[in-house]
mmCIF file of C-alpha atoms in Angstrom:
data_model
loop_
_atom_site.group_PDB
_atom_site.id
_atom_site.type_symbol
_atom_site.label_atom_id
_atom_site.label_comp_id
_atom_site.label_asym_id
_atom_site.label_seq_id
_atom_site.Cartn_x
_atom_site.Cartn_y
_atom_site.Cartn_z
ATOM 1 C CA MET A 1 136.200 11.929 -34.671
ATOM 2 C CA HIS A 2 139.142 10.231 -32.590
ATOM 3 C CA GLU A 3 137.197 10.781 -29.064
ATOM 4 C CA LYS A 4 134.585 8.715 -27.577
ATOM 5 C CA PRO A 5 132.144 10.229 -25.203
ATOM 6 C CA ALA A 6 133.408 9.933 -21.167
ATOM 7 C CA VAL A 7 130.315 8.656 -18.254
ATOM 8 C CA SER A 8 131.265 10.986 -15.617
ATOM 9 C CA ARG A 9 130.303 10.598 -11.593
ATOM 10 C CA LYS A 10 127.569 13.044 -12.320
ATOM 11 C CA THR A 11 126.406 10.997 -15.095
ATOM 12 C CA VAL A 12 125.570 8.107 -12.475
ATOM 13 C CA LEU A 13 124.410 10.523 -9.768
ATOM 14 C CA LEU A 14 121.622 12.276 -12.210
ATOM 15 C CA MET A 15 121.112 8.206 -13.014
ATOM 16 C CA LEU A 16 120.017 7.891 -9.042
ATOM 17 C CA LEU A 17 118.115 10.920 -9.393
ATOM 18 C CA GLY A 18 115.932 9.777 -11.767
ATOM 19 C CA LEU A 19 115.525 5.967 -10.062
ATOM 20 C CA VAL A 20 114.628 7.979 -6.913
ATOM 21 C CA LEU A 21 111.817 9.769 -9.361
ATOM 22 C CA ILE A 22 110.186 6.584 -9.984
ATOM 23 C CA ILE A 23 109.055 6.327 -6.085
ATOM 24 C CA PRO A 24 106.285 8.395 -5.701
ATOM 25 C CA LEU A 25 105.297 7.187 -9.063
ATOM 26 C CA LEU A 26 104.733 4.690 -7.371
ATOM 27 C CA ALA A 27 102.768 4.966 -4.765
ATOM 28 C CA ALA A 28 99.980 7.737 -6.996
ATOM 29 C CA PHE A 29 99.269 5.010 -9.222
ATOM 30 C CA ASP A 30 98.517 1.966 -7.844
ATOM 31 C CA LEU A 31 101.749 0.125 -7.614
ATOM 32 C CA GLU A 32 99.770 -3.300 -5.942
ATOM 33 C CA GLY A 33 97.032 -3.350 -8.922
ATOM 34 C CA ALA A 34 100.153 -2.953 -10.700
ATOM 35 C CA MET A 35 102.383 -5.134 -9.947
ATOM 36 C CA GLU A 36 99.215 -7.984 -9.786
ATOM 37 C CA LYS A 37 98.553 -6.954 -13.094
ATOM 38 C CA ILE A 38 102.182 -7.869 -14.100
ATOM 39 C CA ALA A 39 101.867 -10.655 -12.209
ATOM 40 C CA GLU A 40 99.869 -11.437 -14.243
ATOM 41 C CA VAL A 41 101.689 -11.133 -17.667
ATOM 42 C CA GLY A 42 104.098 -14.308 -16.442
ATOM 43 C CA PRO A 43 107.669 -14.243 -18.027
ATOM 44 C CA VAL A 44 107.020 -16.072 -21.191
ATOM 45 C CA PRO A 45 105.293 -12.148 -23.147
ATOM 46 C CA VAL A 46 108.028 -10.407 -20.818
ATOM 47 C CA LEU A 47 110.969 -13.007 -22.698
ATOM 48 C CA LEU A 48 109.154 -12.193 -25.808
ATOM 49 C CA ALA A 49 109.494 -8.655 -26.400
ATOM 50 C CA PHE A 50 113.279 -9.313 -24.983
ATOM 51 C CA LEU A 51 113.768 -11.127 -27.948
ATOM 52 C CA SER A 52 112.054 -7.996 -30.383
ATOM 53 C CA ILE A 53 113.673 -5.549 -28.620
ATOM 54 C CA HIS A 54 117.371 -7.659 -29.507
ATOM 55 C CA LEU A 55 115.695 -8.584 -32.870
ATOM 56 C CA GLY A 56 114.875 -3.973 -33.605
ATOM 57 C CA VAL A 57 118.964 -4.202 -32.667
ATOM 58 C CA PHE A 58 119.675 -6.989 -35.344
ATOM 59 C CA PHE A 59 118.147 -4.793 -38.408
ATOM 60 C CA TYR A 60 118.986 -1.460 -37.460
ATOM 61 C CA ALA A 61 122.989 -3.064 -37.010
ATOM 62 C CA LEU A 62 122.164 -4.676 -39.883
ATOM 63 C CA GLY A 63 121.049 -1.890 -41.990
ATOM 64 C CA TRP A 64 124.491 0.512 -40.982
ATOM 65 C CA TYR A 65 126.338 -2.819 -41.933
ATOM 66 C CA VAL A 66 124.856 -2.270 -45.966
ATOM 67 C CA LEU A 67 126.179 1.435 -46.007
ATOM 68 C CA LEU A 68 129.186 0.122 -44.616
ATOM 69 C CA ASP A 69 129.929 -1.456 -47.932
ATOM 70 C CA GLU A 70 130.729 -5.141 -45.577
ATOM 71 C CA LYS A 71 133.614 -4.483 -44.879
ATOM 72 C CA VAL A 72 133.812 -5.056 -41.308
ATOM 73 C CA GLY A 73 132.764 -8.032 -39.596
ATOM 74 C CA PHE A 74 129.011 -7.747 -38.407
ATOM 75 C CA ILE A 75 129.185 -8.569 -35.150
ATOM 76 C CA ASP A 76 131.506 -5.962 -34.727
ATOM 77 C CA VAL A 77 128.505 -3.962 -36.360
ATOM 78 C CA PHE A 78 126.581 -5.425 -33.732
ATOM 79 C CA LEU A 79 128.094 -4.567 -30.497
ATOM 80 C CA ILE A 80 129.178 -1.006 -31.706
ATOM 81 C CA SER A 81 124.846 -0.711 -32.327
ATOM 82 C CA TRP A 82 123.771 -1.880 -28.853
ATOM 83 C CA ALA A 83 127.547 -0.131 -27.154
ATOM 84 C CA SER A 84 125.113 4.074 -29.000
ATOM 85 C CA LEU A 85 122.969 2.721 -27.187
ATOM 86 C CA PHE A 86 123.624 2.193 -23.455
ATOM 87 C CA MET A 87 125.849 4.711 -25.123
ATOM 88 C CA ASN A 88 122.867 7.511 -25.327
ATOM 89 C CA LEU A 89 120.872 6.109 -22.075
ATOM 90 C CA LEU A 90 123.813 8.335 -19.784
ATOM 91 C CA ILE A 91 125.067 10.960 -22.038
ATOM 92 C CA PRO A 92 121.254 12.384 -22.276
ATOM 93 C CA THR A 93 122.217 14.635 -25.244
ATOM 94 C CA GLY A 94 119.722 12.920 -27.907
ATOM 95 C CA SER A 95 121.257 10.139 -29.932
ATOM 96 C CA ALA A 96 124.370 12.214 -30.527
ATOM 97 C CA SER A 97 126.085 10.984 -27.592
ATOM 98 C CA GLY A 98 125.292 7.444 -29.639
ATOM 99 C CA GLU A 99 126.600 8.539 -33.326
ATOM 100 C CA VAL A 100 129.608 9.705 -31.611
ATOM 101 C CA LEU A 101 130.414 6.021 -29.845
ATOM 102 C CA ARG A 102 129.512 4.769 -33.041
ATOM 103 C CA ILE A 103 132.034 6.689 -35.199
ATOM 104 C CA TYR A 104 134.692 6.117 -32.415
ATOM 105 C CA LEU A 105 134.753 2.204 -32.325
ATOM 106 C CA ILE A 106 133.977 1.733 -35.941
ATOM 107 C CA ASN A 107 137.005 3.906 -36.422
ATOM 108 C CA LYS A 108 139.413 2.097 -33.986
ATOM 109 C CA ARG A 109 138.116 -1.406 -34.896
ATOM 110 C CA ALA A 110 138.033 -1.160 -38.666
ATOM 111 C CA ASN A 111 140.576 2.742 -38.954
ATOM 112 C CA LEU A 112 137.826 3.484 -41.530
ATOM 113 C CA GLN A 113 138.914 7.642 -41.878
ATOM 114 C CA ALA A 114 136.472 9.441 -40.195
ATOM 115 C CA GLY A 115 134.679 11.707 -42.880
ATOM 116 C CA LYS A 116 133.859 7.782 -43.817
ATOM 117 C CA ALA A 117 132.727 6.268 -41.035
ATOM 118 C CA THR A 118 130.580 10.042 -39.952
ATOM 119 C CA SER A 119 128.737 9.525 -43.341
ATOM 120 C CA THR A 120 127.548 6.392 -43.371
ATOM 121 C CA VAL A 121 126.149 6.946 -39.829
ATOM 122 C CA VAL A 122 124.119 10.866 -40.965
ATOM 123 C CA ALA A 123 122.878 8.827 -43.360
ATOM 124 C CA HIS A 124 121.597 5.828 -41.404
ATOM 125 C CA ARG A 125 120.162 8.316 -39.535
ATOM 126 C CA VAL A 126 118.618 9.732 -42.121
ATOM 127 C CA VAL A 127 117.279 6.543 -42.944
ATOM 128 C CA MET A 128 116.703 5.261 -39.248
ATOM 129 C CA ILE A 129 114.085 8.646 -38.882
ATOM 130 C CA ILE A 130 112.042 8.138 -41.448
ATOM 131 C CA PRO A 131 109.506 5.105 -39.900
ATOM 132 C CA PHE A 132 109.790 6.919 -37.002
ATOM 133 C CA LEU A 133 107.825 9.980 -39.065
ATOM 134 C CA VAL A 134 105.300 7.421 -40.185
ATOM 135 C CA SER A 135 103.915 6.831 -36.063
ATOM 136 C CA ILE A 136 103.936 10.382 -35.703
ATOM 137 C CA VAL A 137 101.460 9.909 -38.682
ATOM 138 C CA LEU A 138 99.637 6.957 -37.378
ATOM 139 C CA GLY A 139 99.689 8.602 -33.948
ATOM 140 C CA MET A 140 97.844 11.647 -35.412
ATOM 141 C CA SER A 141 95.465 9.864 -36.888
ATOM 142 C CA PHE A 142 94.538 8.269 -33.555
ATOM 143 C CA PHE A 143 92.857 11.518 -32.782
ATOM 144 C CA PHE A 144 91.971 12.526 -35.844
ATOM 145 C CA SER A 145 89.832 9.524 -35.598
ATOM 146 C CA HIS A 146 89.371 8.949 -32.343
ATOM 147 C CA LEU A 147 89.614 12.036 -30.183
ATOM 148 C CA GLY A 148 87.423 14.269 -32.704
ATOM 149 C CA SER A 149 89.536 17.581 -32.395
ATOM 150 C CA PRO A 150 93.313 17.300 -31.942
ATOM 151 C CA GLY A 151 93.716 20.761 -31.060
ATOM 152 C CA ASP A 152 96.940 21.603 -29.749
ATOM 153 C CA LEU A 153 99.023 18.369 -29.772
ATOM 154 C CA THR A 154 98.479 17.668 -32.327
ATOM 155 C CA THR A 155 99.551 20.406 -33.847
ATOM 156 C CA GLY A 156 102.920 20.021 -31.940
ATOM 157 C CA ILE A 157 102.944 16.672 -33.510
ATOM 158 C CA ILE A 158 102.666 18.764 -37.491
ATOM 159 C CA SER A 159 105.191 20.965 -36.233
ATOM 160 C CA ALA A 160 107.875 18.682 -35.418
ATOM 161 C CA VAL A 161 106.950 16.204 -38.778
ATOM 162 C CA ILE A 162 107.520 19.519 -40.525
ATOM 163 C CA MET A 163 110.675 20.126 -38.785
ATOM 164 C CA MET A 164 112.306 16.469 -39.106
ATOM 165 C CA VAL A 165 111.473 17.438 -42.841
ATOM 166 C CA LEU A 166 113.166 19.777 -43.031
ATOM 167 C CA LEU A 167 115.974 18.523 -40.643
ATOM 168 C CA ILE A 168 116.432 16.225 -42.752
ATOM 169 C CA VAL A 169 116.693 18.026 -46.285
ATOM 170 C CA GLY A 170 118.797 20.889 -44.712
ATOM 171 C CA ILE A 171 121.709 17.693 -43.729
ATOM 172 C CA VAL A 172 121.530 15.622 -46.806
ATOM 173 C CA LYS A 173 121.372 19.181 -48.353
ATOM 174 C CA ILE A 174 125.146 19.893 -46.210
ATOM 175 C CA SER A 175 125.261 16.452 -46.378
ATOM 176 C CA MET A 176 126.837 17.217 -50.619
ATOM 177 C CA SER A 177 128.208 20.014 -50.280
ATOM 178 C CA GLU A 178 131.932 19.824 -50.578
ATOM 179 C CA SER A 179 132.671 24.051 -51.513
ATOM 180 C CA PHE A 180 129.684 24.589 -48.320
ATOM 181 C CA LEU A 181 131.785 22.514 -45.708
ATOM 182 C CA LEU A 182 134.838 23.603 -47.311
ATOM 183 C CA LYS A 183 134.065 27.112 -46.340
ATOM 184 C CA LEU A 184 133.439 26.491 -42.599
ATOM 185 C CA ILE A 185 136.037 25.287 -42.040
ATOM 186 C CA GLY A 186 138.004 28.037 -43.751
ATOM 187 C CA LEU A 187 136.927 29.685 -40.971
ATOM 188 C CA ILE A 188 136.962 28.542 -38.601
ATOM 189 C CA GLU A 189 140.737 28.845 -39.401
ATOM 190 C CA ARG A 190 141.001 32.159 -39.809
ATOM 191 C CA ALA A 191 138.629 32.307 -36.513
ATOM 192 C CA PHE A 192 140.636 30.384 -34.391
ATOM 193 C CA LYS A 193 143.989 31.360 -36.815
ATOM 194 C CA ARG A 194 144.910 27.491 -36.785
ATOM 195 C CA ASP A 195 145.429 25.232 -40.227
ATOM 196 C CA LEU A 196 142.636 22.379 -40.372
ATOM 197 C CA SER A 197 144.163 20.930 -43.684
ATOM 198 C CA GLY A 198 143.402 17.300 -42.072
ATOM 199 C CA ALA A 199 139.778 18.189 -41.080
ATOM 200 C CA LYS A 200 139.466 19.685 -44.842
ATOM 201 C CA ASP A 201 140.119 16.169 -46.529
ATOM 202 C CA GLN A 202 138.175 14.328 -43.557
ATOM 203 C CA VAL A 203 135.750 15.836 -45.359
ATOM 204 C CA ARG A 204 136.021 15.886 -48.576
ATOM 205 C CA GLU A 205 136.185 12.310 -47.588
ATOM 206 C CA TYR A 206 132.796 12.390 -46.365
ATOM 207 C CA VAL A 207 131.055 14.405 -48.776
ATOM 208 C CA SER A 208 132.766 11.951 -51.431
ATOM 209 C CA THR A 209 130.875 9.090 -49.377
ATOM 210 C CA PHE A 210 127.617 10.459 -48.940
ATOM 211 C CA ASN A 211 127.205 10.964 -52.760
ATOM 212 C CA ARG A 212 128.005 7.962 -53.487
ATOM 213 C CA LEU A 213 125.771 5.883 -50.903
ATOM 214 C CA LEU A 214 122.144 8.168 -52.038
ATOM 215 C CA ARG A 215 123.215 6.665 -55.787
ATOM 216 C CA GLN A 216 123.484 3.323 -54.385
ATOM 217 C CA ARG A 217 119.319 3.080 -54.169
ATOM 218 C CA GLY A 218 119.809 -0.171 -54.256
ATOM 219 C CA LYS A 219 121.504 0.025 -50.687
ATOM 220 C CA LEU A 220 119.561 2.678 -49.653
ATOM 221 C CA ALA A 221 115.931 0.306 -50.032
ATOM 222 C CA LYS A 222 118.158 -2.454 -47.750
ATOM 223 C CA SER A 223 118.888 -0.458 -45.588
ATOM 224 C CA LEU A 224 115.161 1.054 -45.668
ATOM 225 C CA THR A 225 114.007 -2.196 -45.772
ATOM 226 C CA CYS A 226 116.409 -2.748 -42.406
ATOM 227 C CA SER A 227 114.826 0.124 -40.767
ATOM 228 C CA PHE A 228 111.316 -0.310 -40.924
ATOM 229 C CA LEU A 229 112.182 -3.772 -39.651
ATOM 230 C CA ASN A 230 114.101 -2.125 -37.056
ATOM 231 C CA TRP A 231 110.877 -0.657 -36.170
ATOM 232 C CA LEU A 232 108.625 -2.901 -36.150
ATOM 233 C CA PHE A 233 110.779 -4.737 -33.950
ATOM 234 C CA ASP A 234 110.673 -2.186 -31.656
ATOM 235 C CA MET A 235 107.233 -1.665 -30.964
ATOM 236 C CA LEU A 236 106.517 -4.675 -31.214
ATOM 237 C CA PRO A 237 106.382 -5.499 -27.237
ATOM 238 C CA ILE A 238 103.833 -2.795 -26.143
ATOM 239 C CA PHE A 239 101.009 -4.884 -28.066
ATOM 240 C CA ILE A 240 102.652 -8.349 -26.671
ATOM 241 C CA TYR A 241 101.819 -6.816 -22.731
ATOM 242 C CA PHE A 242 99.291 -5.081 -23.824
ATOM 243 C CA SER A 243 97.703 -8.989 -25.103
ATOM 244 C CA ALA A 244 99.270 -11.141 -21.846
ATOM 245 C CA MET A 245 96.800 -8.496 -20.933
ATOM 246 C CA GLY A 246 93.536 -9.364 -22.597
ATOM 247 C CA ILE A 247 93.014 -6.217 -23.759
ATOM 248 C CA SER A 248 93.008 -5.303 -28.040
ATOM 249 C CA LEU A 249 95.123 -2.558 -28.277
ATOM 250 C CA ASP A 250 94.535 -1.061 -31.295
ATOM 251 C CA PRO A 251 97.947 -0.199 -33.785
ATOM 252 C CA PHE A 252 97.274 3.833 -34.513
ATOM 253 C CA LEU A 253 96.910 3.880 -30.535
ATOM 254 C CA GLY A 254 99.793 1.482 -30.585
ATOM 255 C CA ALA A 255 101.832 3.732 -32.586
ATOM 256 C CA PHE A 256 101.311 6.690 -31.458
ATOM 257 C CA ILE A 257 102.135 5.053 -27.417
ATOM 258 C CA TYR A 258 105.164 4.323 -29.250
ATOM 259 C CA SER A 259 106.230 8.007 -30.415
ATOM 260 C CA VAL A 260 105.554 9.235 -28.152
ATOM 261 C CA SER A 261 108.125 6.874 -25.734
ATOM 262 C CA ILE A 262 111.132 7.645 -28.110
ATOM 263 C CA ILE A 263 109.521 11.196 -28.120
ATOM 264 C CA LEU A 264 111.070 11.445 -24.123
ATOM 265 C CA VAL A 265 113.613 9.092 -24.603
ATOM 266 C CA LEU A 266 115.462 11.446 -27.001
ATOM 267 C CA ILE A 267 114.550 15.094 -25.151
ATOM 268 C CA PRO A 268 117.861 15.655 -23.877
ATOM 269 C CA ILE A 269 116.365 17.534 -20.079
ATOM 270 C CA GLY A 270 120.164 15.783 -18.274
ATOM 271 C CA ILE A 271 118.167 12.860 -16.511
ATOM 272 C CA PRO A 272 119.967 9.358 -18.328
ATOM 273 C CA GLY A 273 117.239 7.448 -20.527
ATOM 274 C CA ASN A 274 115.197 10.265 -18.931
ATOM 275 C CA THR A 275 114.221 7.601 -16.047
ATOM 276 C CA GLY A 276 111.487 8.231 -13.690
ATOM 277 C CA VAL A 277 110.659 11.783 -16.249
ATOM 278 C CA ARG A 278 109.573 9.536 -18.981
ATOM 279 C CA GLU A 279 108.156 7.577 -16.476
ATOM 280 C CA TRP A 280 105.652 9.994 -14.903
ATOM 281 C CA ALA A 281 104.664 10.656 -18.696
ATOM 282 C CA MET A 282 104.353 7.715 -20.148
ATOM 283 C CA THR A 283 102.418 6.835 -17.346
ATOM 284 C CA GLY A 284 99.959 10.006 -16.782
ATOM 285 C CA MET A 285 99.664 9.727 -21.290
ATOM 286 C CA LEU A 286 98.502 6.674 -21.027
ATOM 287 C CA ALA A 287 95.999 7.354 -17.862
ATOM 288 C CA ALA A 288 94.806 10.243 -19.859
ATOM 289 C CA LEU A 289 93.494 8.385 -22.665
ATOM 290 C CA GLY A 290 91.793 6.339 -20.521
ATOM 291 C CA ILE A 291 93.349 3.164 -20.203
ATOM 292 C CA SER A 292 93.527 2.470 -15.938
ATOM 293 C CA LYS A 293 96.237 3.179 -13.803
ATOM 294 C CA GLU A 294 97.037 -0.143 -12.102
ATOM 295 C CA VAL A 295 97.286 -1.218 -16.111
ATOM 296 C CA ALA A 296 99.253 1.863 -16.993
ATOM 297 C CA LEU A 297 101.577 2.262 -14.296
ATOM 298 C CA ALA A 298 101.993 -1.924 -15.412
ATOM 299 C CA ILE A 299 103.012 -0.960 -18.323
ATOM 300 C CA THR A 300 105.636 1.523 -18.491
ATOM 301 C CA LEU A 301 107.475 -0.582 -16.426
ATOM 302 C CA LEU A 302 107.656 -3.528 -18.495
ATOM 303 C CA SER A 303 107.455 -1.594 -21.308
ATOM 304 C CA SER A 304 109.533 1.357 -20.296
ATOM 305 C CA THR A 305 111.892 0.363 -17.275
ATOM 306 C CA ILE A 306 112.774 -3.273 -17.655
ATOM 307 C CA THR A 307 112.020 -3.623 -21.577
ATOM 308 C CA VAL A 308 113.854 -1.519 -23.150
ATOM 309 C CA PHE A 309 115.800 0.721 -20.699
ATOM 310 C CA ILE A 310 116.838 -2.103 -18.440
ATOM 311 C CA ASN A 311 117.209 -4.205 -21.831
ATOM 312 C CA GLU A 312 119.406 -1.804 -23.366
ATOM 313 C CA LEU A 313 121.369 -1.165 -19.914
ATOM 314 C CA VAL A 314 122.833 -4.106 -19.052
ATOM 315 C CA PHE A 315 123.294 -5.776 -23.286
ATOM 316 C CA GLY A 316 124.414 -1.960 -24.321
ATOM 317 C CA LEU A 317 127.045 -2.298 -20.881
ATOM 318 C CA LEU A 318 128.475 -6.028 -21.913
ATOM 319 C CA ALA A 319 128.840 -5.139 -25.504
ATOM 320 C CA TYR A 320 130.840 -1.338 -24.887
ATOM 321 C CA LEU A 321 133.037 -3.677 -22.742
ATOM 322 C CA ILE A 322 133.341 -6.108 -25.966
ATOM 323 C CA MET A 323 134.483 -3.588 -27.968
ATOM 324 C CA LEU A 324 136.880 -1.861 -25.594
ATOM 325 C CA ARG A 325 138.956 -4.912 -25.465
ATOM 326 C CA ARG A 326 138.458 -6.270 -29.451
ATOM 327 C CA ILE A 327 139.901 -2.612 -29.403
ATOM 328 C CA SER A 328 142.525 -3.095 -27.345
ATOM 329 C CA LYS A 329 143.191 -6.518 -28.876
ATOM 330 C CA LYS A 330 143.977 -4.715 -31.642
ATOM 331 C CA GLY A 331 146.120 -1.707 -30.191
#
């Protein structure tokens, strides 16, 4: 896979549309009160939240670095990880656009074969989704213990967990089956009457690397540890902001808010970063949980818009530009 995702004029226009959607939200959820709450928080918690996000990305990159056999410089892996988060914001296809960019940049920077690069990205994605599933389970526990009968929402969450587990198992099984993937390439060859010998070689490299990774349990354990540290530091800003406002947050509720915020980013509705839609959904959810409108809006703007979206946009763009420069110098 040698093509990187491109940022189009349409993407920019959709991002502007998302920002416009925030305007009625500010009017509906006591903007003046929210600004007072944000002023009470002050700069120190914001800096701590930013640091927490950066530590999260550090461990995210470290988990991938371990799976790459440490054959690529960590600085490159760290910058590519930031750049992939930036691409995920701009091109709303779940996390697919960021994964494509990761494969492209690591291939260009380290001359890794596409099959090996893809296998490490897929294995890393499988490892990274485990803490996310833990968040959903903890969120379900919150509903059981605090809201009585969880109803349709819990049923939906259970269904989502089952689907994710089945998806993980399916990806692992397919990634281990060279014969299945080669048959699939053969069908494509016959359908389009093209020689895909190069793709077959990449599939063999992909399956070989993926199977080798699964046998290296120590390496997988290290990567899984990094994934949980990424999850912890990624979720920590929510607790930092609630604490700064003098509100004690139930850990299960924090996990639920975090898991929902991640789902809102991953759903590909067409607007980069789901800006505007994410703010509406998260503020409404917090208000429905009994949190006052001004606090709900303040928490959303601080944790979702500023700490995550703007942070990833600015630092992700910077990392993306640096990586393009490093690649061009190498070329």
